[in-house]
Coordinates of C-alpha atoms in Angstrom, one line a residue:
M1 CA 7.0 3.1 34.3
S2 CA 8.8 6.8 35.2
G3 CA 6.6 9.3 36.7
Q4 CA 6.7 11.5 33.8
L5 CA 5.2 8.6 31.3
R6 CA 2.6 8.3 34.3
R7 CA 1.7 12.1 34.3
L8 CA 1.4 12.2 30.7
F9 CA -1.1 9.5 29.8
G10 CA -3.1 10.0 33.0
G11 CA -1.6 7.4 35.4
G12 CA -1.3 10.1 38.4
L13 CA -5.6 9.9 38.3
A14 CA -6.8 7.8 41.2
V15 CA -8.4 4.7 40.4
A16 CA -9.9 1.8 42.0
M17 CA -7.6 -0.8 42.6
L18 CA -10.4 -3.4 42.8
A19 CA -11.9 -4.8 39.7
V20 CA -15.7 -4.2 39.3
T21 CA -17.5 -6.6 37.4
F22 CA -21.2 -5.2 36.2
A23 CA -24.1 -7.4 35.9
A24 CA -25.4 -7.6 32.0
C25 CA -28.2 -5.1 31.8
G26 CA -30.9 -6.4 33.7
S27 CA -30.0 -4.2 37.3
D28 CA -32.3 -2.4 39.0
D29 CA -29.9 0.4 39.0
K30 CA -30.7 2.3 36.2
D31 CA -28.2 5.4 36.5
A32 CA -25.3 3.1 37.7
A33 CA -22.1 4.7 36.7
P34 CA -19.4 2.7 35.2
P35 CA -16.9 0.9 37.2
A36 CA -13.6 2.7 38.2
E37 CA -11.6 -0.1 36.8
V38 CA -12.2 -3.0 34.9
V39 CA -9.5 -5.7 35.3
L40 CA -9.6 -8.8 32.6
E41 CA -7.3 -11.7 32.8
R42 CA -6.6 -13.7 30.2
A43 CA -9.9 -14.7 28.5
A44 CA -12.1 -13.3 30.8
E45 CA -15.2 -10.7 30.1
T46 CA -17.5 -8.3 31.8
T47 CA -20.3 -6.4 31.1
I48 CA -21.2 -2.7 31.7
P49 CA -24.6 -1.3 31.2
F50 CA -25.2 2.3 29.9
D51 CA -27.6 4.9 29.0
V52 CA -27.9 7.1 26.3
A53 CA -30.1 10.0 26.9
A54 CA -30.3 10.7 23.0
A55 CA -30.1 8.4 19.9
G56 CA -26.8 9.7 18.3
E57 CA -23.1 8.7 17.6
V58 CA -21.6 7.2 20.5
V59 CA -18.3 7.4 21.6
L60 CA -16.2 5.8 24.5
D61 CA -13.5 7.3 25.7
V62 CA -11.4 5.2 27.7
T63 CA -7.9 4.6 29.6
T64 CA -6.3 1.4 28.8
E65 CA -3.1 -0.5 30.1
A66 CA -1.8 -4.0 30.1
P67 CA 0.7 -4.9 32.7
G68 CA 3.9 -7.0 31.3
V69 CA 2.8 -5.9 27.9
S70 CA 5.1 -3.4 25.8
W71 CA 4.9 -3.0 22.0
G72 CA 8.6 -3.1 21.3
T73 CA 9.0 -6.5 23.4
V74 CA 8.6 -9.9 20.9
G75 CA 5.8 -12.3 22.5
S76 CA 4.2 -9.5 24.5
E77 CA 3.6 -6.6 22.5
S78 CA -0.2 -5.7 23.2
A79 CA -3.3 -7.1 24.9
V80 CA -6.3 -7.2 22.9
V81 CA -10.0 -6.5 24.1
S82 CA -12.5 -7.0 21.7
L83 CA -15.7 -4.8 22.4
F84 CA -19.3 -5.8 21.6
V85 CA -22.5 -3.5 22.1
D86 CA -25.6 -4.8 22.3
G87 CA -24.4 -8.9 21.6
N88 CA -22.6 -6.7 18.4
Y89 CA -19.0 -7.1 17.5
T90 CA -17.9 -3.2 17.5
T91 CA -14.1 -3.0 17.6
D92 CA -11.2 -4.5 18.8
L93 CA -9.0 -2.4 21.2
V94 CA -5.1 -3.2 21.2
I95 CA -3.6 -1.8 23.8
P96 CA 0.3 -1.4 23.6
A97 CA 1.9 -0.7 27.2
S98 CA 1.5 -1.2 30.6
F99 CA 1.3 2.6 31.0
P100 CA -2.0 4.5 30.8
I101 CA -3.2 5.8 27.6
K102 CA -6.4 7.2 26.7
R103 CA -8.2 6.0 23.9
S104 CA -11.5 7.1 21.7
L105 CA -13.8 4.0 20.5
A106 CA -16.8 4.8 18.1
L107 CA -19.6 2.3 19.0
G108 CA -21.6 3.5 16.5
G109 CA -25.4 4.7 16.0
L110 CA -27.6 3.9 18.8
T111 CA -31.1 4.9 20.0
A112 CA -32.1 6.9 23.4
G113 CA -32.3 4.2 26.6
E114 CA -30.1 1.3 27.9
H115 CA -27.1 -0.7 26.2
A116 CA -25.0 -3.2 27.4
L117 CA -21.3 -3.1 26.6
R118 CA -19.3 -6.2 26.5
L119 CA -15.5 -6.9 27.4
Q120 CA -13.9 -9.8 26.5
F121 CA -9.7 -9.9 26.7
A122 CA -9.4 -11.9 23.4
A123 CA -6.9 -14.4 24.2
D124 CA -7.1 -15.5 20.2
R125 CA -5.4 -12.5 19.0
S126 CA -3.4 -11.4 22.3
P127 CA 0.5 -12.3 22.1
Q128 CA 0.9 -15.1 24.7
G129 CA 3.2 -12.7 27.2
S130 CA -0.1 -10.6 28.0
T131 CA -2.1 -11.7 30.8
Q132 CA -4.3 -8.9 31.8
A133 CA -6.0 -5.7 30.4
R134 CA -6.9 -2.7 32.6
L135 CA -9.7 -0.4 31.3
S136 CA -10.4 2.8 33.4
Q137 CA -12.1 6.5 33.5
F138 CA -14.9 5.2 31.5
A139 CA -17.0 8.1 30.0
F140 CA -19.4 7.7 27.4
R141 CA -20.5 10.6 24.8
T142 CA -23.2 11.0 22.6
I143 CA -22.8 13.1 19.3
A144 CA -26.4 13.9 18.3
P145 CA -28.1 15.4 15.0
G146 CA -27.3 19.0 15.2
D147 CA -24.0 18.9 16.5
A148 CA -21.2 20.3 14.8
H149 CA -19.5 16.7 14.0
Y150 CA -22.7 14.8 13.8
A151 CA -22.0 14.4 9.9
A152 CA -18.2 13.5 10.3
A153 CA -19.2 10.7 13.2
R154 CA -22.2 8.8 11.3
N155 CA -20.2 8.7 8.2
A156 CA -16.7 7.7 9.3
P157 CA -15.8 3.9 8.6
V158 CA -15.1 0.9 9.9
L159 CA -12.3 -0.6 9.2
Y160 CA -11.2 -4.5 9.4
G161 CA -7.6 -5.7 9.9
R162 CA -5.3 -7.2 7.4
T163 CA -4.8 -10.5 6.4
T164 CA -2.2 -10.1 3.2
P165 CA 0.6 -12.0 4.5
N166 CA 4.2 -10.4 4.5
P167 CA 6.6 -12.3 2.3
A168 CA 9.7 -11.2 4.1
L169 CA 8.4 -13.3 7.5
L170 CA 8.1 -16.9 7.5
A171 CA 4.7 -18.1 7.1
G172 CA 2.5 -19.0 9.4
T173 CA 3.8 -16.4 12.3
P174 CA 1.4 -14.8 14.1
A175 CA 2.4 -11.5 12.2
T176 CA 1.2 -12.8 8.7
G177 CA -1.5 -14.1 9.9
P178 CA -5.6 -12.7 10.0
Y179 CA -4.3 -11.2 13.7
Q180 CA -1.5 -9.4 12.8
N181 CA -2.2 -6.1 13.6
A182 CA -1.7 -7.1 17.2
L183 CA 1.3 -7.2 16.6
T184 CA 2.6 -5.0 13.7
D185 CA 1.2 -1.5 11.5
S186 CA -1.6 -1.5 14.5
P187 CA -4.2 1.1 13.8
L188 CA -3.6 3.9 16.9
V189 CA -5.7 6.8 16.1
A190 CA -8.4 7.8 13.5
F191 CA -9.1 11.5 12.5
H192 CA -10.8 13.3 10.0
S193 CA -10.4 16.8 7.6
E194 CA -13.6 18.9 5.6
T195 CA -13.2 21.1 3.1
E196 CA -16.1 22.7 0.8
T197 CA -17.1 21.8 -2.2
A198 CA -18.5 23.9 -5.4
I199 CA -22.2 23.0 -4.0
S200 CA -23.2 25.2 -1.2
G201 CA -23.7 23.1 1.9
H202 CA -22.1 20.5 1.0
R203 CA -18.6 19.2 2.7
L204 CA -16.0 16.9 1.5
L205 CA -14.8 14.7 4.8
T206 CA -11.5 13.1 4.7
Y207 CA -10.8 9.9 7.2
S208 CA -7.2 9.1 7.9
M209 CA -5.5 6.8 10.1
I210 CA -2.6 6.6 11.9
W211 CA -0.7 2.9 11.5
S212 CA 2.0 2.4 14.3
N213 CA 4.5 1.5 10.6
E214 CA 3.9 0.4 7.8
D215 CA 5.6 -3.5 6.6
G216 CA 5.8 -2.5 2.6
G217 CA 6.2 1.2 0.7
T218 CA 8.2 4.0 2.0
S219 CA 11.6 3.0 3.7
T220 CA 12.0 3.3 7.4
P221 CA 15.0 6.2 6.5
A222 CA 12.9 8.0 3.8
L223 CA 10.0 8.0 6.1
M224 CA 11.8 9.9 8.8
A225 CA 13.1 12.4 6.0
Q226 CA 10.4 13.1 4.1
W227 CA 7.0 12.6 6.7
G228 CA 9.2 12.9 10.2
R229 CA 8.0 9.9 11.7
T230 CA 7.8 6.2 11.2
T231 CA 4.3 5.9 11.6
D232 CA 2.4 5.5 8.7
I233 CA -0.4 8.4 8.2
E234 CA -2.8 7.6 5.1
W235 CA -6.2 8.4 4.2
T236 CA -9.0 5.6 4.1
Y237 CA -12.3 7.1 2.9
R238 CA -13.6 10.1 1.1
V239 CA -17.3 11.2 1.1
E240 CA -18.9 14.2 -0.1
V241 CA -22.4 15.0 2.4
D242 CA -24.9 17.8 1.9
A243 CA -26.4 20.1 4.0
A244 CA -27.6 17.4 5.9
G245 CA -24.8 15.3 6.5
N246 CA -26.0 12.6 4.0
A247 CA -23.3 10.8 2.5
V248 CA -24.1 12.1 -1.7
P249 CA -24.7 8.6 -3.9
G250 CA -21.7 8.0 -5.9
S251 CA -19.2 10.1 -4.1
A252 CA -17.5 7.7 -1.9
T253 CA -13.8 6.7 -2.4
V254 CA -11.0 4.6 -0.8
Q255 CA -7.8 5.0 -1.2
G256 CA -6.7 1.8 -3.1
P257 CA -3.6 -0.6 -3.6
D258 CA -1.2 1.6 -5.4
H259 CA -2.3 5.0 -3.4
V260 CA -5.0 4.8 -6.2
D261 CA -8.2 6.4 -5.5
T262 CA -10.7 3.5 -6.0
P263 CA -14.7 3.6 -5.8
F264 CA -16.1 2.7 -2.7
T265 CA -18.4 -0.5 -3.6
G266 CA -18.1 -2.4 -0.1
K267 CA -21.0 -3.0 2.5
V268 CA -22.3 -0.7 4.9
E269 CA -23.7 -0.8 8.5
G270 CA -26.2 1.9 8.9
T271 CA -24.4 5.1 7.7
H272 CA -21.1 3.5 8.5
P273 CA -18.8 2.2 5.5
V274 CA -17.0 -1.0 6.0
L275 CA -13.7 -1.3 4.9
Q276 CA -10.3 -3.5 5.1
T277 CA -6.9 -2.7 5.3
C278 CA -5.5 -5.1 2.2
T279 CA -1.5 -4.1 1.5
L280 CA 1.8 -4.3 3.3
N281 CA 1.4 -0.1 3.1
N282 CA -2.3 0.1 4.5
N283 CA -4.1 0.9 1.6
I284 CA -7.6 -0.1 1.4
C285 CA -9.9 -2.5 -0.3
N286 CA -13.5 -3.1 -0.4
Q287 CA -13.3 -6.7 0.9
T288 CA -14.1 -7.6 4.4
D289 CA -12.4 -10.8 4.8
G290 CA -10.6 -9.6 7.9
Q291 CA -10.9 -11.6 11.4
M292 CA -10.1 -8.0 13.8
R293 CA -12.1 -5.1 13.5
F294 CA -11.4 -1.2 14.4
S295 CA -13.6 1.4 15.0
L296 CA -11.9 4.4 16.2
A297 CA -13.5 7.8 17.1
V298 CA -12.3 10.5 14.0
G299 CA -12.5 13.4 16.7
D300 CA -12.5 17.0 15.7
P301 CA -11.2 18.0 12.1
L302 CA -7.9 18.6 11.4
D303 CA -7.0 21.7 9.6
P304 CA -4.5 20.7 6.9
V305 CA -4.1 24.2 5.3
N306 CA -2.8 25.4 9.3
Q307 CA -1.6 21.7 10.5
A308 CA 0.4 18.9 9.8
R309 CA -0.8 15.5 10.0
E310 CA 1.2 15.3 12.1
H311 CA 0.1 17.6 14.6
V312 CA -2.7 14.4 15.3
M313 CA 0.5 12.5 16.7
D314 CA 1.3 15.4 18.8
E315 CA -1.8 15.5 20.6
N316 CA -1.4 12.0 20.9
P317 CA 2.3 11.8 22.6
W318 CA 2.3 7.9 23.3
T319 CA 2.1 7.4 18.9
Y320 CA 5.6 8.3 18.8
W321 CA 6.8 5.7 21.8
V322 CA 4.7 3.6 19.6
M323 CA 6.5 4.2 16.6
A324 CA 10.0 4.0 18.2
Q325 CA 8.9 0.7 20.0
E326 CA 8.0 -1.0 16.2
V327 CA 11.0 0.1 14.8
N328 CA 13.4 -1.3 17.0
R329 CA 11.4 -4.5 17.6
E330 CA 11.8 -5.0 13.4
G331 CA 15.6 -4.2 13.4
K332 CA 14.9 -1.0 11.4
V333 CA 17.1 0.8 14.1
T334 CA 20.8 0.8 14.2
E335 CA 23.3 2.5 16.9
A336 CA 25.3 3.6 14.1
P337 CA 23.4 4.0 10.7
E338 CA 25.8 5.2 7.4
A339 CA 24.9 8.7 6.1
S340 CA 23.4 6.7 3.1
S341 CA 21.6 3.6 4.7
T342 CA 18.4 2.9 3.1
E343 CA 17.1 0.6 5.4
Q344 CA 18.1 1.5 9.3
I345 CA 17.7 4.8 11.2
A346 CA 19.7 5.9 14.2
D347 CA 17.6 5.5 17.4
P348 CA 14.7 7.9 17.3
R349 CA 15.4 9.8 20.2
T350 CA 18.2 11.6 18.4
Y351 CA 16.4 12.9 15.7
L352 CA 15.3 16.9 15.6
Y353 CA 11.8 16.9 14.7
L354 CA 10.9 20.1 12.4
V355 CA 7.7 21.3 11.0
L356 CA 8.5 23.8 8.2
R357 CA 6.1 26.0 6.6
K358 CA 7.1 26.8 3.1
T359 CA 4.9 27.4 -0.7
T360 CA 6.6 26.4 -4.3
S361 CA 5.7 28.8 -6.8
K362 CA 4.8 26.3 -9.8
P363 CA 3.1 23.0 -9.2
N364 CA 5.2 20.0 -8.5
T365 CA 4.6 16.6 -10.8
D366 CA 5.4 12.7 -10.4
N367 CA 7.8 13.4 -13.1
A368 CA 9.7 16.9 -11.8
W369 CA 9.4 18.5 -8.7
I370 CA 11.3 20.7 -6.5
G371 CA 11.8 20.1 -2.6
V372 CA 13.6 21.5 0.4
S373 CA 16.4 19.7 2.7
V374 CA 16.8 20.9 5.9
G375 CA 20.1 21.1 7.2
V376 CA 21.4 21.7 10.9
R377 CA 24.7 22.5 12.2
L378 CA 25.8 22.1 15.7
S379 CA 28.2 24.3 17.6
G380 CA 31.6 23.1 17.1
N381 CA 31.3 20.7 14.8
P382 CA 32.1 21.5 10.9
T383 CA 29.2 18.6 9.6
T384 CA 25.9 20.0 8.4
F385 CA 23.2 17.0 9.2
R386 CA 20.8 17.2 6.5
S387 CA 17.3 15.8 6.5
N388 CA 17.3 13.9 3.0
Q389 CA 21.0 12.9 3.8
V390 CA 22.4 12.5 0.3
Y391 CA 19.1 11.5 -1.7
P392 CA 17.0 14.1 -3.3
A393 CA 14.3 12.4 -3.3
W394 CA 13.9 12.1 0.1
S395 CA 13.6 16.1 0.4
L396 CA 10.5 17.8 1.4
E397 CA 8.0 17.9 -1.7
R398 CA 4.7 18.9 -0.3
D399 CA 3.5 22.5 0.8
S400 CA 1.1 21.9 3.2
P401 CA 3.3 22.5 7.1
A402 CA 5.3 19.7 6.7
Q403 CA 7.6 17.9 9.2
T404 CA 10.8 16.1 8.6
A405 CA 13.2 14.6 11.1
I406 CA 17.1 15.1 11.4
A407 CA 19.2 12.5 12.5
L408 CA 21.9 14.2 15.3
P409 CA 24.7 12.5 17.2
P410 CA 23.4 11.2 20.5
G411 CA 23.1 13.8 23.5
T412 CA 22.4 16.9 21.1
V413 CA 19.7 19.6 22.8
A414 CA 18.4 22.3 21.9
E415 CA 21.0 25.1 23.0
D416 CA 23.7 22.8 20.8
I417 CA 22.0 24.1 17.3
A418 CA 24.3 26.4 16.1
S419 CA 22.2 26.9 12.7
I420 CA 19.1 25.8 10.6
Q421 CA 19.3 26.0 6.5
A422 CA 16.9 25.3 4.2
T423 CA 17.8 24.3 0.7
R424 CA 16.0 23.8 -2.4
V425 CA 16.5 20.5 -4.0
V426 CA 15.6 19.5 -7.6
G427 CA 13.9 16.2 -5.8
K428 CA 13.0 14.6 -9.5
G429 CA 13.2 15.0 -13.0
Y430 CA 14.4 17.9 -14.1
D431 CA 14.5 22.2 -12.7
T432 CA 11.3 23.8 -13.2
G433 CA 13.0 26.3 -12.1
A434 CA 10.1 26.8 -9.3
S435 CA 11.6 29.0 -6.5
V436 CA 10.2 28.0 -2.7
Q437 CA 8.8 30.7 -0.3
I438 CA 9.5 29.7 3.4
D439 CA 7.5 31.2 5.7
S440 CA 8.5 29.8 9.1
I441 CA 10.0 26.8 11.2
E442 CA 6.4 25.9 13.3
Q443 CA 8.1 23.7 15.7
A444 CA 11.0 21.7 16.9
F445 CA 11.6 19.0 19.3
F446 CA 13.1 15.9 20.5
L447 CA 11.7 12.8 22.0
N448 CA 12.9 12.4 25.8
P449 CA 14.6 9.2 27.2
D450 CA 11.3 7.3 27.4
G451 CA 10.7 8.2 23.7
L452 CA 7.7 11.0 24.3
P453 CA 7.5 14.3 22.4
Q454 CA 9.2 17.3 24.6
K455 CA 7.6 20.9 24.5
S456 CA 8.9 22.7 21.0
F457 CA 11.7 24.6 21.3
L458 CA 11.1 26.9 18.7
F459 CA 8.8 28.8 16.5
T460 CA 10.4 31.6 14.2
P461 CA 9.0 33.5 11.3
A462 CA 11.8 32.6 8.5
K463 CA 11.1 34.4 5.7
A464 CA 13.3 33.2 2.9
T465 CA 13.1 32.5 -1.0
L466 CA 15.3 29.8 -2.3
T467 CA 15.8 30.0 -6.0
A468 CA 18.3 28.2 -8.5
S469 CA 20.9 30.5 -8.3
S470 CA 20.7 31.1 -4.4
P471 CA 18.8 27.9 -2.7
T472 CA 20.1 28.0 0.6
A473 CA 19.2 30.1 3.3
T474 CA 19.4 30.6 7.2
L475 CA 16.2 30.2 8.7
F476 CA 17.5 29.9 12.4
R477 CA 20.5 31.0 14.4
G478 CA 21.7 29.9 17.9
P479 CA 23.2 32.3 20.6
T480 CA 26.3 30.3 20.2
A481 CA 26.5 30.3 16.5
G482 CA 29.7 32.0 15.2
P483 CA 29.7 34.6 12.4
S484 CA 28.1 34.0 8.9

């Protein structure tokens, strides 16, 4: 593992080299601190006592790594640790890498006092190549009533893993069974957003999940063009809460199959709805026949007006590494993709990832919409590299800060960019006549050789109006660019 990876993910912090195993909650030392590190060999388990000072929703922050594991390696994709709170199965934790990654897990609503966390290396759902899991830097924190984020924490869903088989894969393989989320389309990070409703004091809470990929739905090249990533980011559960943070009866919905808003009719554990991912593109059903369970902490709210959803990935840079590992392992990457390929992409490290802020003057509809294609010119190269390649439907439709990715020749760096343009595209149907106002390039970055996002090298106001008669505007011109 490179030094940069270890620095990014906390590996530079000292951890005890000796595994520490705590006894169950009968210890006389009520104030015992969590161990510096827990090392679990395959099928082993240990129990950690912890104390909750005041009742509330408890979150565990923990750093994970699994020696010899890599999400891109068949047979050693992950190590899975199952967590039990006071004997109750709470969540699985899929560890996809041998380098340290910080994760946040929701342990549910707990009373004040002593509790016990049991950690078990889940050999039944871990690939055979994984033999050890390491957890360190344990931190238990309580989101109490009165906290600004309490309503979001207490209404957050618990998600069971997918059991739907993938017809493209051989039946009976681990990637099609009840533990498939340990190998494919794994839940990585949960988040939420909040908006006011028409009723004073009420809020609409929308919960979303970042998945490592999607086995069905949008093609991999289209994901890069339209979303600037190959992860799948989907909202899972939506509910209105009153001023006290209580769910308004009848307001809860899930994103059902085919992306249809579906009333939530499933089970509730305390205040937490229980859902299951049930399609190859990670849509949600009310049934719960899954055997893997995921309870990821939702964190601070995302501002959908000012932040692209990919901002959550930026805050968790390891997710870019995971997405690249999965598409490589699944054969979705090729060294020389055709410009019109609908199945494979270039190495994700060769893409320019760019976030654009724009506004379309008329509402887009399913039958007719206006999008934007981003074009990049390089110094000394006559080619314009386009985000949507040759497909109008792969242009950027949405008006919130929108991320896209443009495949560039291997080895391209920021200094090679001569110009960045935006072009108005009739994405589907007829030309509605809508203009598109471009406000800014919010950020632009490459992945480094380790597959991690580098620091953005560009933020620039880029005021331009794209119309049917004047569809293209230059948003950025590099210092090496020639005359227009």
